Coordinates of C-alpha atoms in Angstrom, one line a residue:
Chain A
M1 CA -10.0 38.3 -54.3
A2 CA -7.2 35.8 -54.9
D3 CA -7.1 34.3 -51.4
G4 CA -10.9 34.0 -51.2
A5 CA -10.4 30.2 -50.9
S6 CA -8.6 30.6 -47.6
R7 CA -11.0 33.2 -46.2
P8 CA -12.6 31.9 -43.0
I9 CA -16.3 32.1 -42.5
R10 CA -16.6 34.5 -39.7
A11 CA -19.6 36.7 -39.8
A12 CA -20.3 37.4 -36.2
L13 CA -22.4 40.6 -35.6
W14 CA -21.7 41.1 -31.8
P15 CA -18.1 42.4 -32.1
A16 CA -19.5 45.2 -34.3
L17 CA -22.2 46.1 -31.7
V18 CA -19.5 46.1 -29.0
L19 CA -17.4 48.4 -30.9
I20 CA -20.3 50.9 -31.5
A21 CA -21.2 50.7 -27.8
L22 CA -17.5 51.6 -27.0
L23 CA -17.7 54.5 -29.5
A24 CA -20.8 55.7 -27.7
L25 CA -18.7 56.5 -24.8
A26 CA -16.6 59.0 -26.7
P27 CA -18.6 62.1 -25.7
A28 CA -18.4 61.1 -22.0
L29 CA -14.6 60.6 -22.5
S30 CA -14.4 64.0 -24.3
I31 CA -16.1 65.8 -21.3
W32 CA -14.1 63.9 -18.8
L33 CA -10.8 64.8 -20.5
D34 CA -12.2 68.4 -21.2
D35 CA -10.9 67.9 -24.7
P36 CA -13.4 68.6 -27.5
F37 CA -10.9 67.2 -29.9
T38 CA -11.7 63.7 -28.8
V39 CA -15.3 63.8 -30.0
K40 CA -14.2 65.4 -33.3
I41 CA -11.9 62.4 -33.9
A42 CA -14.6 60.0 -32.9
T43 CA -17.0 61.5 -35.4
R44 CA -14.3 61.3 -38.1
I45 CA -13.8 57.6 -37.2
V46 CA -17.5 56.8 -37.2
I47 CA -18.0 58.6 -40.7
F48 CA -15.0 56.8 -42.3
A49 CA -16.2 53.5 -40.7
I50 CA -19.5 53.9 -42.5
G51 CA -17.7 54.1 -45.7
A52 CA -15.4 51.2 -44.9
V53 CA -18.1 48.9 -43.7
A54 CA -20.1 49.7 -46.9
L55 CA -17.0 49.1 -49.1
D56 CA -16.7 45.6 -47.4
L57 CA -19.9 44.5 -49.2
T58 CA -18.1 45.0 -52.5
L59 CA -14.5 44.3 -51.5
G60 CA -14.8 41.7 -48.7
Y61 CA -17.9 39.8 -49.8
A62 CA -18.1 40.3 -53.6
G63 CA -14.3 40.3 -54.0
L64 CA -14.2 43.4 -56.2
V65 CA -11.6 46.1 -55.5
S66 CA -13.2 49.3 -56.1
L67 CA -11.2 52.6 -56.3
C68 CA -14.3 54.7 -56.7
Q69 CA -15.5 54.9 -53.1
A70 CA -14.1 58.4 -52.4
A71 CA -16.0 59.7 -55.5
F72 CA -19.4 58.5 -54.2
F73 CA -18.4 59.9 -50.8
G74 CA -17.7 63.3 -52.3
V75 CA -21.0 63.2 -54.3
G76 CA -22.9 62.7 -51.1
G77 CA -21.0 65.5 -49.5
Y78 CA -21.7 67.9 -52.5
V79 CA -25.5 67.0 -52.3
V80 CA -25.6 68.3 -48.8
G81 CA -23.2 71.3 -49.5
I82 CA -24.9 72.5 -52.8
L83 CA -28.5 72.3 -51.3
A84 CA -27.4 74.3 -48.3
W85 CA -25.6 76.8 -50.5
H86 CA -28.8 77.3 -52.5
Q87 CA -30.8 78.0 -49.4
A88 CA -28.2 80.4 -48.1
N89 CA -28.1 82.2 -51.4
S90 CA -31.9 82.1 -52.0
E91 CA -31.2 80.6 -55.6
A92 CA -33.5 78.0 -57.0
V93 CA -32.0 74.5 -57.6
L94 CA -34.6 73.5 -60.0
A95 CA -38.2 74.3 -60.5
G96 CA -38.3 77.0 -57.9
W97 CA -37.0 74.9 -55.0
M98 CA -34.6 76.8 -52.9
G99 CA -32.5 74.0 -51.5
S100 CA -32.3 72.8 -48.0
S101 CA -30.2 72.7 -45.0
E102 CA -32.6 70.0 -43.3
L103 CA -30.6 66.8 -42.9
A104 CA -33.7 64.7 -42.6
L105 CA -34.1 65.6 -46.2
T106 CA -30.6 66.1 -47.6
L107 CA -29.1 62.9 -46.1
P108 CA -31.5 60.5 -47.8
L109 CA -31.0 62.6 -51.0
A110 CA -27.2 62.2 -50.6
F111 CA -27.7 58.4 -50.3
L112 CA -30.0 58.2 -53.2
V113 CA -27.9 60.5 -55.6
A114 CA -24.7 58.7 -54.7
G115 CA -26.5 55.3 -55.2
L116 CA -27.6 56.4 -58.7
F117 CA -24.0 57.5 -59.6
A118 CA -22.7 54.2 -58.2
A119 CA -25.3 52.2 -60.3
A120 CA -24.3 54.0 -63.5
V121 CA -20.5 53.5 -62.7
G122 CA -21.1 50.0 -61.7
A123 CA -23.2 49.1 -64.9
V124 CA -20.1 50.0 -67.0
S125 CA -17.3 48.9 -64.7
L126 CA -18.9 45.4 -63.8
R127 CA -18.5 44.5 -67.5
T128 CA -14.9 44.0 -66.8
G129 CA -13.1 42.1 -64.1
G130 CA -9.9 41.8 -62.1
P131 CA -7.3 44.5 -62.7
Y132 CA -9.4 46.1 -65.4
F133 CA -12.3 46.6 -62.9
I134 CA -9.8 48.4 -60.5
M135 CA -8.5 50.6 -63.4
I136 CA -12.0 51.6 -64.6
T137 CA -13.2 52.4 -61.1
L138 CA -10.1 54.5 -60.6
A139 CA -10.9 56.3 -64.0
F140 CA -14.5 57.1 -62.9
N141 CA -13.2 58.3 -59.6
Q142 CA -10.9 60.8 -61.4
M143 CA -13.8 61.8 -63.7
L144 CA -16.0 62.7 -60.7
Y145 CA -13.1 64.3 -58.9
Y146 CA -12.5 66.7 -61.9
G147 CA -16.2 67.1 -62.2
A148 CA -16.3 68.6 -58.7
V149 CA -13.2 70.8 -59.5
A150 CA -15.1 72.2 -62.5
L151 CA -18.0 73.2 -60.3
Q152 CA -16.8 76.8 -60.1
K153 CA -20.1 78.1 -58.9
Y154 CA -19.7 75.9 -55.9
G155 CA -16.1 76.8 -55.0
G156 CA -14.3 74.7 -57.6
D157 CA -10.9 73.6 -56.4
D158 CA -11.2 75.6 -53.2
G159 CA -14.2 73.6 -52.0
L160 CA -17.7 74.7 -50.7
Q161 CA -18.3 76.2 -47.3
I162 CA -21.6 75.5 -45.6
I163 CA -22.6 78.8 -44.0
N164 CA -26.1 78.3 -42.8
P165 CA -26.7 76.1 -39.8
L166 CA -27.8 72.5 -40.6
T167 CA -31.0 71.1 -38.8
L168 CA -32.4 67.7 -38.1
F169 CA -36.2 67.7 -38.0
G170 CA -36.0 71.4 -37.4
Y171 CA -33.6 71.1 -34.5
D172 CA -30.1 72.6 -34.7
I173 CA -27.5 69.9 -35.1
S174 CA -24.4 72.0 -34.9
N175 CA -23.7 70.7 -31.3
R176 CA -20.9 68.2 -31.9
Y177 CA -22.2 65.7 -29.3
K178 CA -25.6 65.6 -30.9
F179 CA -24.1 65.2 -34.2
F180 CA -21.8 62.5 -33.1
Y181 CA -24.8 60.4 -32.0
L182 CA -26.5 61.2 -35.4
A183 CA -23.4 59.7 -37.1
L184 CA -23.2 56.8 -34.8
T185 CA -26.8 55.9 -35.4
M186 CA -26.1 55.9 -39.1
L187 CA -23.0 53.5 -38.4
L188 CA -25.3 51.2 -36.5
A189 CA -27.8 51.2 -39.3
T190 CA -25.0 50.5 -41.9
V191 CA -23.6 47.7 -39.8
L192 CA -27.1 46.1 -39.4
L193 CA -27.9 46.4 -43.1
I194 CA -24.6 45.0 -44.3
D195 CA -24.6 42.1 -41.9
R196 CA -28.3 41.3 -42.9
L197 CA -27.2 41.4 -46.6
A198 CA -24.1 39.3 -46.0
R199 CA -26.1 36.5 -44.5
S200 CA -29.0 36.6 -47.0
R201 CA -29.2 34.7 -50.3
F202 CA -27.9 37.9 -51.8
G203 CA -24.7 37.7 -49.8
V204 CA -24.3 34.0 -50.5
V205 CA -24.4 34.8 -54.2
L206 CA -21.8 37.6 -53.8
R207 CA -19.4 35.3 -51.8
A208 CA -19.8 32.4 -54.1
A209 CA -19.2 34.3 -57.2
A210 CA -16.1 36.0 -55.7
V211 CA -14.3 32.6 -55.5
N212 CA -15.8 30.9 -58.5
E213 CA -17.9 32.8 -60.9
T214 CA -18.1 29.8 -63.4
R215 CA -19.7 27.5 -60.8
A216 CA -22.1 30.2 -59.6
I217 CA -23.3 30.4 -63.3
A218 CA -23.4 26.5 -63.5
V219 CA -26.1 26.4 -60.8
G220 CA -28.0 29.0 -62.8
V221 CA -26.9 32.2 -61.0
A222 CA -25.6 34.9 -63.0
P223 CA -23.7 37.2 -60.6
W224 CA -23.8 40.4 -62.7
P225 CA -27.1 41.8 -61.4
Y226 CA -26.2 40.9 -57.8
R227 CA -22.9 42.7 -58.1
L228 CA -24.5 45.8 -59.5
V229 CA -27.0 46.0 -56.5
A230 CA -24.0 45.4 -54.1
F231 CA -21.9 48.2 -55.9
A232 CA -24.9 50.7 -55.8
I233 CA -25.6 49.9 -52.1
T234 CA -21.9 50.5 -51.3
G235 CA -21.8 53.8 -53.3
A236 CA -25.1 55.0 -51.6
L237 CA -23.7 54.4 -48.1
A238 CA -20.4 56.1 -49.1
G239 CA -22.6 59.1 -50.1
L240 CA -24.2 59.0 -46.8
A241 CA -20.9 59.0 -45.0
G242 CA -19.7 61.9 -47.3
A243 CA -22.8 63.8 -46.4
L244 CA -22.1 63.4 -42.7
L245 CA -18.5 64.5 -43.3
A246 CA -19.7 67.6 -45.2
A247 CA -22.2 68.4 -42.4
S248 CA -19.7 67.8 -39.5
Q249 CA -17.0 70.1 -40.9
Q250 CA -19.4 72.5 -42.7
F251 CA -17.2 72.1 -45.7
I252 CA -16.7 69.8 -48.7
S253 CA -14.1 70.1 -51.3
P254 CA -12.7 67.8 -54.3
A255 CA -9.8 66.9 -52.0
D256 CA -12.4 64.7 -50.1
M257 CA -12.9 62.7 -53.3
A258 CA -9.4 62.3 -54.6
W259 CA -8.4 58.9 -55.7
D260 CA -5.9 58.3 -53.0
R261 CA -8.9 58.7 -50.5
S262 CA -10.5 55.7 -52.3
G263 CA -7.3 53.8 -51.6
D264 CA -7.6 54.8 -47.9
F265 CA -11.0 53.2 -47.8
V266 CA -9.6 50.0 -49.3
V267 CA -6.8 50.1 -46.7
M268 CA -9.2 50.8 -43.8
T269 CA -11.4 47.7 -44.9
A270 CA -8.5 45.4 -45.6
L271 CA -6.6 46.5 -42.4
G272 CA -9.4 45.6 -40.2
G273 CA -10.2 42.4 -41.9
V274 CA -12.4 41.9 -45.0
A275 CA -15.8 40.0 -44.9
T276 CA -16.6 40.9 -41.4
V277 CA -18.8 43.9 -40.5
W278 CA -16.6 44.8 -37.5
G279 CA -13.2 44.6 -39.2
P280 CA -13.7 47.8 -41.1
I281 CA -14.7 49.7 -37.9
I282 CA -11.4 48.7 -36.3
G283 CA -9.6 49.5 -39.7
A284 CA -11.1 52.9 -39.8
A285 CA -10.2 53.7 -36.2
A286 CA -6.7 52.4 -36.6
F287 CA -6.3 54.3 -39.8
I288 CA -7.5 57.7 -38.4
F289 CA -5.5 57.2 -35.1
T290 CA -2.2 56.2 -36.9
E291 CA -2.7 59.0 -39.3
L292 CA -3.2 61.5 -36.5
S293 CA -0.3 60.4 -34.3
L294 CA 2.3 59.8 -37.2
S295 CA 1.5 63.1 -38.8
S296 CA 2.1 65.1 -35.6
Y297 CA 5.6 63.5 -35.5
M298 CA 6.7 63.9 -39.1
Q299 CA 5.7 65.4 -42.4
H300 CA 6.1 62.3 -44.4
W301 CA 3.9 60.1 -42.2
Q302 CA 2.8 57.9 -45.0
L303 CA 6.3 56.1 -45.0
P304 CA 6.0 54.6 -41.6
F305 CA 2.2 54.1 -42.1
G306 CA 3.0 52.0 -45.3
L307 CA 5.4 49.9 -43.3
I308 CA 2.8 49.3 -40.7
I309 CA 0.3 48.2 -43.2
L310 CA 2.7 46.0 -44.9
A311 CA 3.5 44.3 -41.6
I312 CA -0.2 43.8 -40.8
V313 CA -1.0 42.4 -44.2
L314 CA 2.0 40.1 -44.2
L315 CA 1.8 38.8 -40.6
L316 CA -2.1 38.9 -40.0
R317 CA -3.6 37.8 -43.3
G318 CA -7.1 38.1 -41.8
G319 CA -6.4 41.8 -40.9
L320 CA -6.6 43.2 -37.4
A321 CA -9.8 41.2 -36.9
Q322 CA -7.5 38.1 -36.8
L323 CA -6.0 39.5 -33.6
V324 CA -9.3 38.9 -31.9
D325 CA -9.4 35.3 -33.3
L326 CA -5.8 34.7 -32.1
A327 CA -6.6 36.0 -28.7
R328 CA -9.6 33.7 -28.5
G329 CA -7.4 30.8 -29.6
A330 CA -9.9 30.1 -32.2
K331 CA -8.6 27.8 -34.9
K332 CA -8.3 29.4 -38.3
G333 CA -11.3 28.1 -40.1
G334 CA -10.1 28.4 -43.7
E335 CA -7.4 25.7 -44.2
A336 CA -8.4 24.6 -47.7
V337 CA -8.5 21.0 -48.5
H338 CA -6.7 20.6 -51.7
D339 CA -7.1 17.5 -53.8
Chain B
M1 CA -9.6 -4.2 -89.3
K2 CA -11.4 -2.4 -86.6
S3 CA -14.1 -1.1 -89.0
A4 CA -16.0 -4.4 -88.8
T5 CA -16.9 -3.9 -85.2
I6 CA -17.1 0.0 -85.2
R7 CA -20.5 1.5 -85.7
R8 CA -20.5 5.1 -86.7
C9 CA -23.3 7.2 -85.5
G10 CA -25.0 8.8 -88.5
P11 CA -27.0 11.9 -88.4
L12 CA -30.2 11.5 -86.5
T13 CA -33.5 11.9 -88.4
S14 CA -35.6 14.8 -87.2
G15 CA -38.6 12.6 -86.6
M16 CA -36.9 11.5 -83.4
D17 CA -36.8 15.0 -81.9
E18 CA -39.7 14.9 -79.5
A19 CA -38.6 11.9 -77.6
M20 CA -35.2 13.1 -77.1
L21 CA -33.9 14.8 -73.9
L22 CA -30.6 15.7 -75.4
D23 CA -29.7 15.6 -79.0
I24 CA -26.3 16.7 -80.2
R25 CA -25.7 17.0 -83.9
N26 CA -22.3 17.4 -85.7
L27 CA -20.9 19.4 -82.9
E28 CA -17.7 21.2 -83.5
A29 CA -15.8 22.9 -80.7
G30 CA -12.4 23.8 -79.4
Y31 CA -10.2 26.4 -77.8
G32 CA -9.0 29.0 -80.1
A33 CA -7.2 27.5 -83.0
A34 CA -7.1 24.1 -81.3
R35 CA -10.2 22.1 -82.5
V36 CA -11.2 19.3 -80.1
L37 CA -14.6 18.1 -81.3
F38 CA -15.1 17.2 -84.9
G39 CA -18.7 16.6 -85.8
L40 CA -19.8 14.9 -82.7
S41 CA -23.4 13.5 -82.6
L42 CA -25.2 11.8 -79.7
S43 CA -28.6 11.6 -78.3
M44 CA -30.5 10.3 -75.2
R45 CA -34.0 9.8 -74.1
E46 CA -35.6 11.0 -70.9
G47 CA -34.7 8.6 -68.0
E48 CA -31.7 7.2 -69.8
I49 CA -28.2 7.0 -68.4
I50 CA -25.4 7.3 -70.9
T51 CA -21.7 7.4 -70.6
L52 CA -18.9 9.1 -72.5
L53 CA -15.9 6.8 -72.7
G54 CA -12.4 7.3 -74.1
R55 CA -8.8 8.1 -73.0
N56 CA -7.8 11.6 -71.8
G57 CA -7.8 14.3 -74.3
M58 CA -10.4 12.8 -76.6
G59 CA -13.0 15.5 -76.0
K60 CA -15.2 14.3 -73.1
T61 CA -14.9 17.3 -70.9
T62 CA -15.1 19.6 -73.9
T63 CA -18.4 18.0 -74.8
V64 CA -19.7 18.6 -71.3
R65 CA -18.6 22.2 -71.5
A66 CA -20.3 22.8 -74.7
I67 CA -23.6 21.3 -73.4
C68 CA -23.4 23.4 -70.3
G69 CA -22.7 26.6 -72.3
Q70 CA -19.2 27.2 -70.9
L71 CA -17.8 26.8 -74.3
R72 CA -19.4 28.2 -77.4
P73 CA -19.4 25.6 -80.3
V74 CA -18.1 26.7 -83.6
G75 CA -20.5 24.4 -85.4
G76 CA -23.4 22.0 -85.0
E77 CA -26.5 22.0 -82.8
I78 CA -27.3 21.0 -79.3
L79 CA -31.1 20.5 -78.6
F80 CA -32.2 20.0 -74.9
K81 CA -35.9 19.1 -74.5
G82 CA -36.3 20.2 -78.0
A83 CA -34.8 23.6 -77.7
R84 CA -31.6 24.8 -79.2
I85 CA -29.2 25.6 -76.6
E86 CA -25.7 25.8 -78.1
A87 CA -25.7 29.6 -78.2
A88 CA -27.7 30.1 -74.8
P89 CA -25.7 31.7 -71.8
A90 CA -24.6 29.0 -69.2
H91 CA -27.0 30.3 -66.5
R92 CA -29.9 29.9 -68.8
I93 CA -28.9 26.3 -69.6
A94 CA -28.6 25.6 -65.9
R95 CA -32.1 27.1 -65.3
L96 CA -33.5 24.9 -68.2
G97 CA -32.5 21.8 -66.2
V98 CA -29.0 20.8 -66.9
G99 CA -27.1 20.0 -63.7
L100 CA -23.4 19.6 -63.7
V101 CA -21.0 17.9 -61.2
P102 CA -17.6 19.3 -62.6
E103 CA -14.4 17.6 -62.8
G104 CA -12.4 18.6 -59.7
R105 CA -15.7 19.3 -57.6
H106 CA -15.3 23.0 -57.2
I107 CA -17.6 23.5 -54.3
F108 CA -17.6 27.0 -52.9
P109 CA -14.9 26.8 -50.2
N110 CA -15.9 30.1 -48.4
L111 CA -19.6 29.0 -47.9
S112 CA -20.8 26.6 -45.5
V113 CA -22.3 23.3 -46.6
R114 CA -25.8 24.7 -46.0
E115 CA -25.0 27.8 -48.0
N116 CA -23.4 25.7 -50.8
I117 CA -26.7 23.8 -51.3
M118 CA -28.8 26.8 -50.8
M119 CA -27.0 28.6 -53.5
S120 CA -28.5 26.2 -56.1
A121 CA -32.1 26.8 -55.2
I122 CA -32.0 30.5 -56.0
H123 CA -32.7 30.4 -59.7
R124 CA -33.8 26.8 -60.3
P125 CA -36.8 25.8 -62.4
Q126 CA -39.9 25.0 -60.2
K127 CA -41.0 21.3 -60.5
K128 CA -43.8 19.2 -59.2
E129 CA -41.2 17.2 -57.1
S130 CA -38.6 19.7 -56.3
W131 CA -35.4 18.6 -54.6
T132 CA -35.5 19.9 -51.0
F133 CA -32.7 20.3 -48.5
E134 CA -33.9 17.4 -46.5
R135 CA -34.1 15.1 -49.6
V136 CA -30.4 16.0 -50.5
L137 CA -29.3 15.3 -47.0
S138 CA -31.2 12.0 -47.0
F139 CA -29.0 11.0 -49.9
F140 CA -25.8 12.2 -48.1
P141 CA -26.3 11.7 -44.4
R142 CA -22.6 12.7 -43.8
L143 CA -23.3 16.2 -45.0
A144 CA -26.1 16.6 -42.4
E145 CA -23.4 16.4 -39.7
R146 CA -21.3 19.2 -41.5
L147 CA -24.0 21.7 -42.3
N148 CA -22.3 24.7 -40.7
N149 CA -18.7 23.6 -41.7
G150 CA -16.9 25.6 -44.4
G151 CA -16.8 23.9 -47.8
S152 CA -12.9 23.9 -47.5
Q153 CA -13.1 21.9 -44.3
L154 CA -14.6 18.9 -45.9
S155 CA -12.7 15.8 -47.0
G156 CA -12.4 15.0 -50.7
G157 CA -15.3 12.5 -50.4
E158 CA -17.5 14.9 -48.6
Q159 CA -16.7 17.6 -51.1
Q160 CA -17.8 15.2 -53.8
M161 CA -21.1 14.5 -52.0
L162 CA -21.7 18.3 -51.7
A163 CA -20.9 18.9 -55.5
I164 CA -23.5 16.2 -56.4
G165 CA -26.0 17.6 -53.7
R166 CA -25.5 21.0 -55.1
A167 CA -26.2 19.9 -58.6
L168 CA -29.3 18.0 -57.5
M169 CA -30.6 21.0 -55.7
T170 CA -30.9 22.9 -59.1
N171 CA -33.8 20.5 -59.9
P172 CA -32.1 19.0 -63.1
D173 CA -33.7 17.0 -65.8
L174 CA -30.3 15.9 -66.9
L175 CA -27.4 15.5 -64.5
I176 CA -23.8 15.4 -65.8
L177 CA -21.1 13.9 -63.7
D178 CA -17.6 14.5 -64.9
E179 CA -15.1 12.2 -63.2
A180 CA -17.1 12.1 -60.0
T181 CA -15.1 9.3 -58.4
E182 CA -11.6 10.5 -59.4
G183 CA -9.0 10.7 -56.6
L184 CA -11.2 9.2 -54.0
A185 CA -10.6 6.2 -51.7
P186 CA -12.2 3.0 -52.8
I187 CA -14.8 2.8 -50.0
I188 CA -15.8 6.5 -51.0
R189 CA -16.1 5.5 -54.5
Q190 CA -18.4 2.7 -53.6
Q191 CA -20.6 5.1 -51.8
I192 CA -20.8 7.5 -54.8
W193 CA -21.7 4.6 -57.1
A194 CA -24.4 3.4 -54.7
T195 CA -25.8 7.0 -54.6
L196 CA -25.9 7.0 -58.4
E197 CA -27.7 3.8 -58.5
N198 CA -30.3 5.3 -56.1
L199 CA -30.5 8.3 -58.3
K200 CA -31.2 6.0 -61.3
K201 CA -34.2 4.6 -59.4
T202 CA -35.7 8.0 -59.2
G203 CA -35.6 8.0 -63.1
L204 CA -33.1 10.8 -63.4
S205 CA -31.5 11.1 -66.8
M206 CA -27.5 11.2 -66.5
I207 CA -24.4 11.5 -68.5
V208 CA -21.5 9.9 -66.6
I209 CA -17.9 10.2 -67.4
D210 CA -15.6 8.0 -65.5
K211 CA -12.6 5.7 -65.6
E212 CA -14.3 2.8 -63.9
V213 CA -15.8 1.1 -66.9
D214 CA -17.1 -1.9 -65.0
S215 CA -19.1 0.2 -62.6
L216 CA -20.4 2.2 -65.6
E217 CA -21.6 -0.9 -67.3
S218 CA -23.8 -1.9 -64.4
L219 CA -25.1 1.7 -64.0
A220 CA -25.6 3.0 -67.5
D221 CA -28.0 2.1 -70.4
R222 CA -25.8 2.9 -73.3
H223 CA -22.2 4.0 -74.0
Y224 CA -20.6 6.3 -76.4
V225 CA -16.9 5.9 -77.1
M226 CA -15.0 9.0 -78.1
E227 CA -11.7 9.1 -80.1
K228 CA -10.3 12.4 -81.3
G229 CA -13.3 14.5 -80.9
E230 CA -15.7 12.0 -82.6
I231 CA -18.0 9.2 -81.5
V232 CA -16.5 5.9 -82.8
W233 CA -18.6 3.3 -81.2
S234 CA -22.0 3.2 -79.3
G235 CA -24.0 0.4 -77.8
S236 CA -25.5 -1.2 -74.7
S237 CA -23.7 -2.3 -71.7
A238 CA -24.0 -5.9 -72.8
E239 CA -22.6 -5.0 -76.3
L240 CA -19.7 -3.2 -74.6
E241 CA -19.0 -6.0 -72.4
A242 CA -19.0 -8.5 -75.2
D243 CA -16.7 -6.3 -77.4
A244 CA -13.3 -6.9 -76.2
R245 CA -11.9 -5.1 -79.3
V246 CA -13.5 -1.8 -78.5
R247 CA -12.3 -2.0 -74.9
D248 CA -8.8 -2.8 -75.9
T249 CA -8.6 -0.2 -78.7
Y250 CA -10.1 2.8 -77.1
L251 CA -10.4 2.3 -73.3
S252 CA -7.0 0.6 -72.3
V253 CA -4.7 3.1 -70.9

């Protein structure tokens, strides 16, 4: 991204673990408040946080603005939905296999299939750069969106209902508290994976190439394969998040993969603060809270929401994560020395 | 009038190939319609230090960019260790052993000093005596105190040291320094020249571009003077020092 040069190096893992620990209290809060809605919101936050943290690998570390995240999210959701549909209708998916509603199988499959889609999209999109990359990922998002609309057998525009109960290692997972902890475990895994990648040589290459591709190449590092792997990992984790959403609401529809949903992911990641693993968690939480509270007051909640985002972007250039830095009195680490 | 003192470099005979580290023949390059290099030829042996001299806009940086693969030449050949590289992608040329300290330094501002150096070791060629982290830091002790600082938090001189350290870490057989002392305080410039003298003792081949001709004369073995995209003079440090006319004609600002 353009302001990569002034982006501070702040990659602490512990704030993300604190946030996850706080989120883990949501079911207790839900029981105490006697409000089942609380845990539903928390589940939604956790699911979107997985997609946002994953997007940060591409957006924050590699500096590539992708508008295809929702499509991979939807692909993951449809993998879970379609496999459950085949089991419910006793119709073979391929070679006599009747599908499955076992999440221990369908979640990894959703991760894999979305990752393959992302690798294919990335292989083409990463040939371009800058605004062209944004446009081509947007185009792929629309292609996959209309691809889902065209799936008449699986509900087309109306979406796909999951009617059979989903299981995890044979155990019913429809209990919303159990499901919440499943999603939270996935978020923890995502955070640990992205943090590990960002600190590795792999992450160093992504970050270096984000600010100066020519110099990365001049020390012998061609960034293209690194970016492709990052894009595929981001897409695969989006697929995992989409699979969890489909499982949690027992429903997936093309609306979950519309291009503006891709924009939402970018907003969540940027809102919380790019190039941290915890910023996107705050971003996802803030986004979903704001969406909920504003939409209960007015129909056109996007208008004040847009103003709030503008204010955050203009006043806190490091996103919401910068609030914590300010509170700690930490010096902003990225004052570039210009010659 | 000047022709008496100017020796044009003729095309090199192919019999010299094997001894040459770098051999550029009739190089033509430019930016779109604007041609910058018009049949430039130069060569250097392993262990040699040469300079490119000349005023601004004569094609020194363009020559460097062509060697490093950042600019595709429209004509001519570049041989590095006997292999044609003028059409090779830039990252391959770096992996063959061409290290560049670019004009303007261009360190990675969002990486720490440690990560900046580490970045260069990822795809470098393996050598008997590889540059290690410790060896780079022994050349630049100031960087050792700044390992976890962000690249953008360094002073200009420290950034230059980091840029050189980063290039060394690629295990280069040829190190190219483009205006490595530009814009630095005199005391820092002295440190950079001292570092280059130390690197010379290790036998590292270098191409150095700089405005400080006096320092270059003591560091380098031979000099090439460029004028309008061509080599118009070449000779040893002693010859350059003795030739007031070349200095006045091509090097005075």
